[in-house]
Short mmCIF file of C-alpha atoms in Angstrom, two decimals:
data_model
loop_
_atom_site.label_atom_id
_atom_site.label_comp_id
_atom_site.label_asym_id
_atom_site.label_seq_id
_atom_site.Cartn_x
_atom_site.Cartn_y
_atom_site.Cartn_z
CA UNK A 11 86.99 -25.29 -41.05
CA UNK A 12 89.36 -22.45 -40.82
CA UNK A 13 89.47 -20.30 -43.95
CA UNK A 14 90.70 -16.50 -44.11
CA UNK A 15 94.56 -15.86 -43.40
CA UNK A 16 94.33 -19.32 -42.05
CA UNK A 17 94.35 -20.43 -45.66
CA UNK A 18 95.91 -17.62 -47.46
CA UNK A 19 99.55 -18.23 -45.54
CA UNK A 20 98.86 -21.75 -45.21
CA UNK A 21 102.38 -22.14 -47.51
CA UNK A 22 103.57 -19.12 -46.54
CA UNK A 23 104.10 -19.03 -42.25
CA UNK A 24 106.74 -20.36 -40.42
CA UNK A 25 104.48 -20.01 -37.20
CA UNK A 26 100.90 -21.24 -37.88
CA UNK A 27 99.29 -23.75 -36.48
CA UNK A 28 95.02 -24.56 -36.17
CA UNK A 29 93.60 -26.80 -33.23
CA UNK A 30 94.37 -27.24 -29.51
CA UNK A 31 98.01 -25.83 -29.46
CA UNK A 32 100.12 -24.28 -32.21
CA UNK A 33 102.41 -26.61 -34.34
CA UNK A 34 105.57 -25.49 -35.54
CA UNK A 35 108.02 -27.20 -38.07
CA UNK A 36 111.20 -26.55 -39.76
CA UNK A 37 110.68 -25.32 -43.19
CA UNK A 38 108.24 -22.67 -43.60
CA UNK A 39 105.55 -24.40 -44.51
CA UNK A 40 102.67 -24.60 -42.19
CA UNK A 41 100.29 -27.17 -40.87
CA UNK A 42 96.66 -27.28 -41.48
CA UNK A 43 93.94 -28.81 -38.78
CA UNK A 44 90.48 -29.34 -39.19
CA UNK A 45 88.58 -27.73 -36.62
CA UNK A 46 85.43 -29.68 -36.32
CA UNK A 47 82.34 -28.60 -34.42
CA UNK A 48 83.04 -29.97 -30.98
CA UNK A 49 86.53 -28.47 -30.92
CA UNK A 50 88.48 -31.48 -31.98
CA UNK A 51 91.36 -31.62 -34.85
CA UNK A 52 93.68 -33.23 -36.26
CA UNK A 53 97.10 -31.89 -37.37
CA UNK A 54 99.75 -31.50 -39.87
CA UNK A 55 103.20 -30.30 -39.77
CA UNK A 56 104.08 -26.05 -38.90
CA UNK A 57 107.18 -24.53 -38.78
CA UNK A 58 108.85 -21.71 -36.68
CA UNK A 59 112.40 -20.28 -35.68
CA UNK A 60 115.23 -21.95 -34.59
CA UNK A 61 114.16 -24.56 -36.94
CA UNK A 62 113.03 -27.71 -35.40
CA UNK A 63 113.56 -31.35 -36.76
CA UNK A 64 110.73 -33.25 -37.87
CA UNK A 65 110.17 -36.84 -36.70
CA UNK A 66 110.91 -38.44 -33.28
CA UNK A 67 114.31 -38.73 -31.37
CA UNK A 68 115.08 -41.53 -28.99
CA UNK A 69 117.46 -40.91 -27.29
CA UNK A 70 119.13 -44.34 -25.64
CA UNK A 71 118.68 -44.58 -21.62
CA UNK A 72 121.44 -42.62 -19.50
CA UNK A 73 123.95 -42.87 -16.87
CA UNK A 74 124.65 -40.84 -14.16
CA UNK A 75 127.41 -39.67 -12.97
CA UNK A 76 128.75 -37.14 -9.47
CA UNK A 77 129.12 -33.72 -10.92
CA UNK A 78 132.55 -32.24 -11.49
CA UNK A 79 133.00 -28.98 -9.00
CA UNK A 80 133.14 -25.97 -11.57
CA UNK A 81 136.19 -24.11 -11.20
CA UNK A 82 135.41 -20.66 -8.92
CA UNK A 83 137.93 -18.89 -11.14
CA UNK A 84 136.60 -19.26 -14.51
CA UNK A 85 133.73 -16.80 -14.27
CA UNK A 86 130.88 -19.81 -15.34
CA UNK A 87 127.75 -20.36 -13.83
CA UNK A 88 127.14 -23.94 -14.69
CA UNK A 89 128.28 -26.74 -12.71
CA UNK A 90 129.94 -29.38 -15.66
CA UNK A 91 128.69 -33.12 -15.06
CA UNK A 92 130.36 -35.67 -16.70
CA UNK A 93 127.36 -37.71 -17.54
CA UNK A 94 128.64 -39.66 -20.11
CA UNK A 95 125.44 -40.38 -22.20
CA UNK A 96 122.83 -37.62 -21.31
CA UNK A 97 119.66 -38.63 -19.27
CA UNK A 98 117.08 -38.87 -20.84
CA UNK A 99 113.75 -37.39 -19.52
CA UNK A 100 110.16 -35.51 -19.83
CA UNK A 101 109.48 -32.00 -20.10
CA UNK A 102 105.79 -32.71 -19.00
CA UNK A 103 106.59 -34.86 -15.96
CA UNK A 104 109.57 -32.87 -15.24
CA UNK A 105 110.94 -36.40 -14.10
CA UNK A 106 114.91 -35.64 -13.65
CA UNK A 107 116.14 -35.75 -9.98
CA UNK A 108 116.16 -33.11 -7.08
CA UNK A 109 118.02 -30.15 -8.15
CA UNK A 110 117.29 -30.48 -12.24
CA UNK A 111 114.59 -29.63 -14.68
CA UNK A 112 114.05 -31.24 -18.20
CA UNK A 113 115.13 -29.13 -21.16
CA UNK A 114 114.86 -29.22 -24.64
CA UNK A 115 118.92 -29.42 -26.22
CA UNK A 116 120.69 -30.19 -29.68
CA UNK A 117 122.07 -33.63 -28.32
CA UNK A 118 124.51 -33.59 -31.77
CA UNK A 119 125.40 -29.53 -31.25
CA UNK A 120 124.21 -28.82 -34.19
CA UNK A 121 121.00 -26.18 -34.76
CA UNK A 122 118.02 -27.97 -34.28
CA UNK A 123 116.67 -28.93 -30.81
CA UNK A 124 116.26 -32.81 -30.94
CA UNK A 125 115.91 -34.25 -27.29
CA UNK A 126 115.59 -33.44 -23.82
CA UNK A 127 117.83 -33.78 -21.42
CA UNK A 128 118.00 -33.11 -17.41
CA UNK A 129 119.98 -30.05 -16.66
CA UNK A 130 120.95 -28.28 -13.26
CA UNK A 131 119.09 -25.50 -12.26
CA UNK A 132 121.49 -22.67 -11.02
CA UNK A 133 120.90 -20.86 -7.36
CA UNK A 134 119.38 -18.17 -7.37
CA UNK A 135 117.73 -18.20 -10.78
CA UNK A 136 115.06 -15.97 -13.35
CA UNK A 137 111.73 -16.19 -12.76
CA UNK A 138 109.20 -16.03 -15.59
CA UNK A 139 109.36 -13.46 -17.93
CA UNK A 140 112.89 -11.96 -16.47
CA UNK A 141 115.95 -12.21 -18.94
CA UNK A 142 118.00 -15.62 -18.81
CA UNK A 143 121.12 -16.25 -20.47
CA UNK A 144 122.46 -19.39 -22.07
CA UNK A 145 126.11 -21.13 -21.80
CA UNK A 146 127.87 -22.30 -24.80
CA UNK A 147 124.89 -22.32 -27.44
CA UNK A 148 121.10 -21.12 -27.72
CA UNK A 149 120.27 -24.74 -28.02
CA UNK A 150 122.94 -26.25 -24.93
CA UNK A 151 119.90 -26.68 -22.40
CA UNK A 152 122.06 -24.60 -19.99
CA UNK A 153 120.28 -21.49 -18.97
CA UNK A 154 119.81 -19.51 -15.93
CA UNK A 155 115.92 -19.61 -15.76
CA UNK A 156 114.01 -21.94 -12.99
CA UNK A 157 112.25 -24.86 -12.42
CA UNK A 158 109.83 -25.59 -15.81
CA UNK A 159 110.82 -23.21 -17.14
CA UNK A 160 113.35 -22.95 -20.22
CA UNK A 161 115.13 -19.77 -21.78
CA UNK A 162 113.17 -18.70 -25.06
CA UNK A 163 114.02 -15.86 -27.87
CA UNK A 164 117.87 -16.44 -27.31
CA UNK A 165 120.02 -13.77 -29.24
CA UNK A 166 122.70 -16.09 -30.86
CA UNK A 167 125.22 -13.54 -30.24
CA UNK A 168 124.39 -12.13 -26.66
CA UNK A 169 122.95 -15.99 -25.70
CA UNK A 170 120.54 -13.86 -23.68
CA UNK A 171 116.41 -14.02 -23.79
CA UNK A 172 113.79 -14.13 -21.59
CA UNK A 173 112.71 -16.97 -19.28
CA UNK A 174 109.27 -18.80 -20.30
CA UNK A 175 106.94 -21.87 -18.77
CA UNK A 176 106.94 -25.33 -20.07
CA UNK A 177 103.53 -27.12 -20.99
CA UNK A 178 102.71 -29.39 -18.34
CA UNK A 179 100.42 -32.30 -18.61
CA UNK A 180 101.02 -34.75 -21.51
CA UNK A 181 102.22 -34.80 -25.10
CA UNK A 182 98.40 -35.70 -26.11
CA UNK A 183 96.82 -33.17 -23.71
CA UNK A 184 98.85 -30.47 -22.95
CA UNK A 185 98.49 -27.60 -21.04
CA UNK A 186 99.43 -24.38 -19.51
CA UNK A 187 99.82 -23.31 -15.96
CA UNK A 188 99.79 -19.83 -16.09
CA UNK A 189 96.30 -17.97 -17.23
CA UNK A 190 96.18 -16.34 -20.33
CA UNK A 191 99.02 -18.39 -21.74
CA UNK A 192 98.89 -21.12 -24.96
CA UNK A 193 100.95 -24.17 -25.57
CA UNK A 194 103.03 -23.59 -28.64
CA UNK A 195 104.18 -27.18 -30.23
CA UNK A 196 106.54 -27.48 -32.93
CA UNK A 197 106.06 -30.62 -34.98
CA UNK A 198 108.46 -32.96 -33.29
CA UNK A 199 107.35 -31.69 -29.74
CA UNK A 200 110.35 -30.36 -28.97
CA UNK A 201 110.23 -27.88 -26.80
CA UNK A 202 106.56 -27.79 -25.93
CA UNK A 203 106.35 -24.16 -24.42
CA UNK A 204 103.64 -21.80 -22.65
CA UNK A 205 103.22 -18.43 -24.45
CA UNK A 206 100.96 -15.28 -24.14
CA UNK A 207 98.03 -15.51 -25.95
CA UNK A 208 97.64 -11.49 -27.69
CA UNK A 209 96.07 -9.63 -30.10
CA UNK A 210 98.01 -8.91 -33.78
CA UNK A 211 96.25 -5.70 -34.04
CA UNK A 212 97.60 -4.35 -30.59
CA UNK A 213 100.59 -6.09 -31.01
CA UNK A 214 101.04 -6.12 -27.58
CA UNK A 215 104.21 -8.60 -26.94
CA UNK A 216 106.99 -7.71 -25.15
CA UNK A 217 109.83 -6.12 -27.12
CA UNK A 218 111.46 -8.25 -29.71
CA UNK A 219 108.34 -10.50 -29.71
CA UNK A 220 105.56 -10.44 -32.20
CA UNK A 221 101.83 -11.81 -31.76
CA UNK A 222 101.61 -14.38 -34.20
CA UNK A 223 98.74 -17.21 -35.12
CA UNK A 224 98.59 -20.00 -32.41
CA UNK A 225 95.89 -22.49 -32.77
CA UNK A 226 92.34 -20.64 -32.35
CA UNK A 227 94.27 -17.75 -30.97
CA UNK A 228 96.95 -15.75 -31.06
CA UNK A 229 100.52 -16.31 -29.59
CA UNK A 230 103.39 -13.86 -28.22
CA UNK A 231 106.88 -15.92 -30.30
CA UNK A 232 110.51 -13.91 -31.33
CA UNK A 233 110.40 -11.57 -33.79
CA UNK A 234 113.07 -12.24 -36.50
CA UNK A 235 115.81 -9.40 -35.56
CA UNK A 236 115.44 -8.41 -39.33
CA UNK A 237 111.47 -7.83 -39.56
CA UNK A 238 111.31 -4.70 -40.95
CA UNK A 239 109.51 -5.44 -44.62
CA UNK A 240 106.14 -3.30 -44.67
CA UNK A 241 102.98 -4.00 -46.36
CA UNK A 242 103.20 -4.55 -50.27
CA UNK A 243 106.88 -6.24 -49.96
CA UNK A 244 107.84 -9.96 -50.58
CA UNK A 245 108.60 -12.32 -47.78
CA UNK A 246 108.56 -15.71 -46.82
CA UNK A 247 107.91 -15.84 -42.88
CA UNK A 248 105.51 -14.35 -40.65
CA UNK A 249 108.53 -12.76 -38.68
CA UNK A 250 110.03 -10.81 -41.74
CA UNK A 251 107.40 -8.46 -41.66
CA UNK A 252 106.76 -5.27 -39.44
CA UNK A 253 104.89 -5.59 -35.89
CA UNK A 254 101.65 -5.64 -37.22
CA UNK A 255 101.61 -7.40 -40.65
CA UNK A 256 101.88 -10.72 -41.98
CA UNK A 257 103.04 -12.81 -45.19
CA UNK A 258 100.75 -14.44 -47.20
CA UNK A 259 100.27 -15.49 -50.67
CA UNK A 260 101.23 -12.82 -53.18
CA UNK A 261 97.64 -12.88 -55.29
CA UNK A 262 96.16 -11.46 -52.10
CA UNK A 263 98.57 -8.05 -52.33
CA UNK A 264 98.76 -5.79 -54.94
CA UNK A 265 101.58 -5.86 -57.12
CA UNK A 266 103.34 -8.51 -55.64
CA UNK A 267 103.48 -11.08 -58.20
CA UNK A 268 106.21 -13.74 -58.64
CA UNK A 269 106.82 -13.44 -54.96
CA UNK A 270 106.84 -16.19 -52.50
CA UNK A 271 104.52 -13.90 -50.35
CA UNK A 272 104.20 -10.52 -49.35
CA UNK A 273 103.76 -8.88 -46.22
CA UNK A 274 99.82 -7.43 -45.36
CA UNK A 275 98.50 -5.73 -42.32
CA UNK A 276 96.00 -7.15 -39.44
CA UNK A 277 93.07 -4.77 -39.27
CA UNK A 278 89.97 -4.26 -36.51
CA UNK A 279 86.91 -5.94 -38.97
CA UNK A 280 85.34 -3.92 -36.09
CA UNK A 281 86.90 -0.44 -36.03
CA UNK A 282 85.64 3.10 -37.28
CA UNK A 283 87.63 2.32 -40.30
CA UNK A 284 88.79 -1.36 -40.91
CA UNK A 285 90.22 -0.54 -44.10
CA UNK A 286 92.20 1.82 -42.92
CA UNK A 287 96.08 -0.33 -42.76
CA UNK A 288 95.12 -1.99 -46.18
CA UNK A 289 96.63 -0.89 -49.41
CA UNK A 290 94.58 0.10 -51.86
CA UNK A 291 92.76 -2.61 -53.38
CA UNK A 292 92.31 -4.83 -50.50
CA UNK A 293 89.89 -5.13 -48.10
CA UNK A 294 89.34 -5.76 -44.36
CA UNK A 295 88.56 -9.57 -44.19
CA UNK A 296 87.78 -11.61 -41.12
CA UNK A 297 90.66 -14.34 -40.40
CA UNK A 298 87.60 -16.94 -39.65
CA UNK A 299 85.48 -18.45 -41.50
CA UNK A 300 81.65 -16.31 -41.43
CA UNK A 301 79.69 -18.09 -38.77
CA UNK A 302 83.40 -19.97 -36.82
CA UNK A 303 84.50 -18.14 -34.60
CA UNK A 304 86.93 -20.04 -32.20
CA UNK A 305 89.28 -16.92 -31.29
CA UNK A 306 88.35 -13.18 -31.55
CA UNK A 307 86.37 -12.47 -34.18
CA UNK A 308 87.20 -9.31 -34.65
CA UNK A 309 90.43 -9.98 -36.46
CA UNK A 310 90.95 -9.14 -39.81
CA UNK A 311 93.52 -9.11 -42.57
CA UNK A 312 93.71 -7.01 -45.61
CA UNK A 313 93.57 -8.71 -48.84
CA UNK A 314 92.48 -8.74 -52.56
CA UNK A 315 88.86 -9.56 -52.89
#
């Protein structure tokens, strides 16, 4: 039912997604759903950064095991537990025992987050929205952030990003605690995390975050450090281009041909001037389809007629 820059980047995105809650995958390519007239849909595979693995993991049932004391010299802040094979758990249910929330980890330590696993939450730790930091990996599952809630936008260098809520509620029906906030999905479900819904033409993220399609709306997710291609250049992913623009197909911008896509900007179909970011040749078009309007329908993109 979608049409617009739904359709145009529909190859394109690596963080697109139509339907009750975004759906990201792992290689650029994004999902479509059908957005019927009572607000149901059904939904393909999306992708988004880190990379995500498609398909279900199981991971076999755990043991548990007394915590080793950490040693007070060595400057960590995570207590080690020798758990032998990691317990498995839900990040909906938050089911792990007292003291331990269910993260999302690489269970093989490689770069894709695979399975969850119960983790420790540290004393004293970030509430949403604060900065967090990671041990060992951005993908370990250790983090400083609190109860449901998971570290998000980790710098692989620094290991630090900002602490952000988990979905709650079920894998078929979830949900966000906090108002104004969307549950972004990647394909596999793993992690299922709450984001600020915004507005691409405001771009009005925190730093290093850009507002990015999510379902019917729009969703606050990391920026790629490198997104610095303006309007007219080729790219492949959402997050390659400026705050404020977007990749889609190459026929839609001028001169762009033989790209994979090319960055475009969002424009105000209801400003003094919604042509105003486009290059010339394109035109202020509305991202839904005439007569749908599930989000704000006063969100545009310039294209090619």
């Amino acid at each position: 039912m979608l049409r617009g820059l739904v359709c145009w980047s529909l190859l394109l995105v690596s963080m697109m997604g139509c339907g009750p809650s975004i759906l990201l995958g792992d290689d650029g390519i994004a999902g479509a759903t059908d957005v019927d007239d009572d607000g149901s849909g059904s939904s393909g595979s999306g992708g988004a950064p880190p990379p995500v693995t498609t398909g279900t993991t199981t991971m076999p049932p755990g043991t548990t095991a007394m915590p080793t004391p950490p040693d007070p010299d060595d400057g960590r802040i995570f207590v080690e537990t020798d758990l032998g094979t990691p317990l498995m758990c839900d990040p909906y249910l938050q089911d792990c025992p007292p003291g331990e929330k269910c993260v999302a980890f690489a269970n093989d330590g490689g770069d894709d987050w695979n399975a969850y696993v119960c983790r420790d939450v540290v004393g004293d730790p970030a509430g949403l929205d604060e900065s967090c930091v990671m041990e060992g990996s951005p993908l370990s599952g250790y983090d400083t952030c609190g109860f449901g809630a998971m570290c998000w936008g980790v710098d692989p260098v620094t290991l630090q990003g900002t602490c952000v809520p988990q979905c709650v509620g079920s894998e078929q029906e979830p949900l966000c605690e906090r108002p104004g906030d969307i549950c972004v999905i990647p394909d596999d479900g793993v992690p299922p995390l709450c984001l600020p819904v915004c507005d691409p033409v405001l771009q009005d993220c925190p730093e290093d975050f850009g507002c990015y399609p999510a379902a019917d709306y729009f969703a606050c997710l990391p920026m790629d450090p490198g997104g610095t291609v303006d309007p007219g250049a080729p790219c492949e992913t959402h997050e390659e281009c400026t705050a404020g623009a977007l990749c889609v197909a190459p026929d839609l911008v001028p001169d762009c041909a033989g790209a994979i896509g090319c960055c475009t900007a969002w424009c105000d179909l209801w400003g003094p001037m919604p042509d105003a970011p486009c290059l010339p040749g394109q035109q202020c078009t509305s991202y839904f389809e005439e007569g749908v309007f599930p989000g704000p329908r006063t969100i545009g993109g310039c294209i090619v007629p």
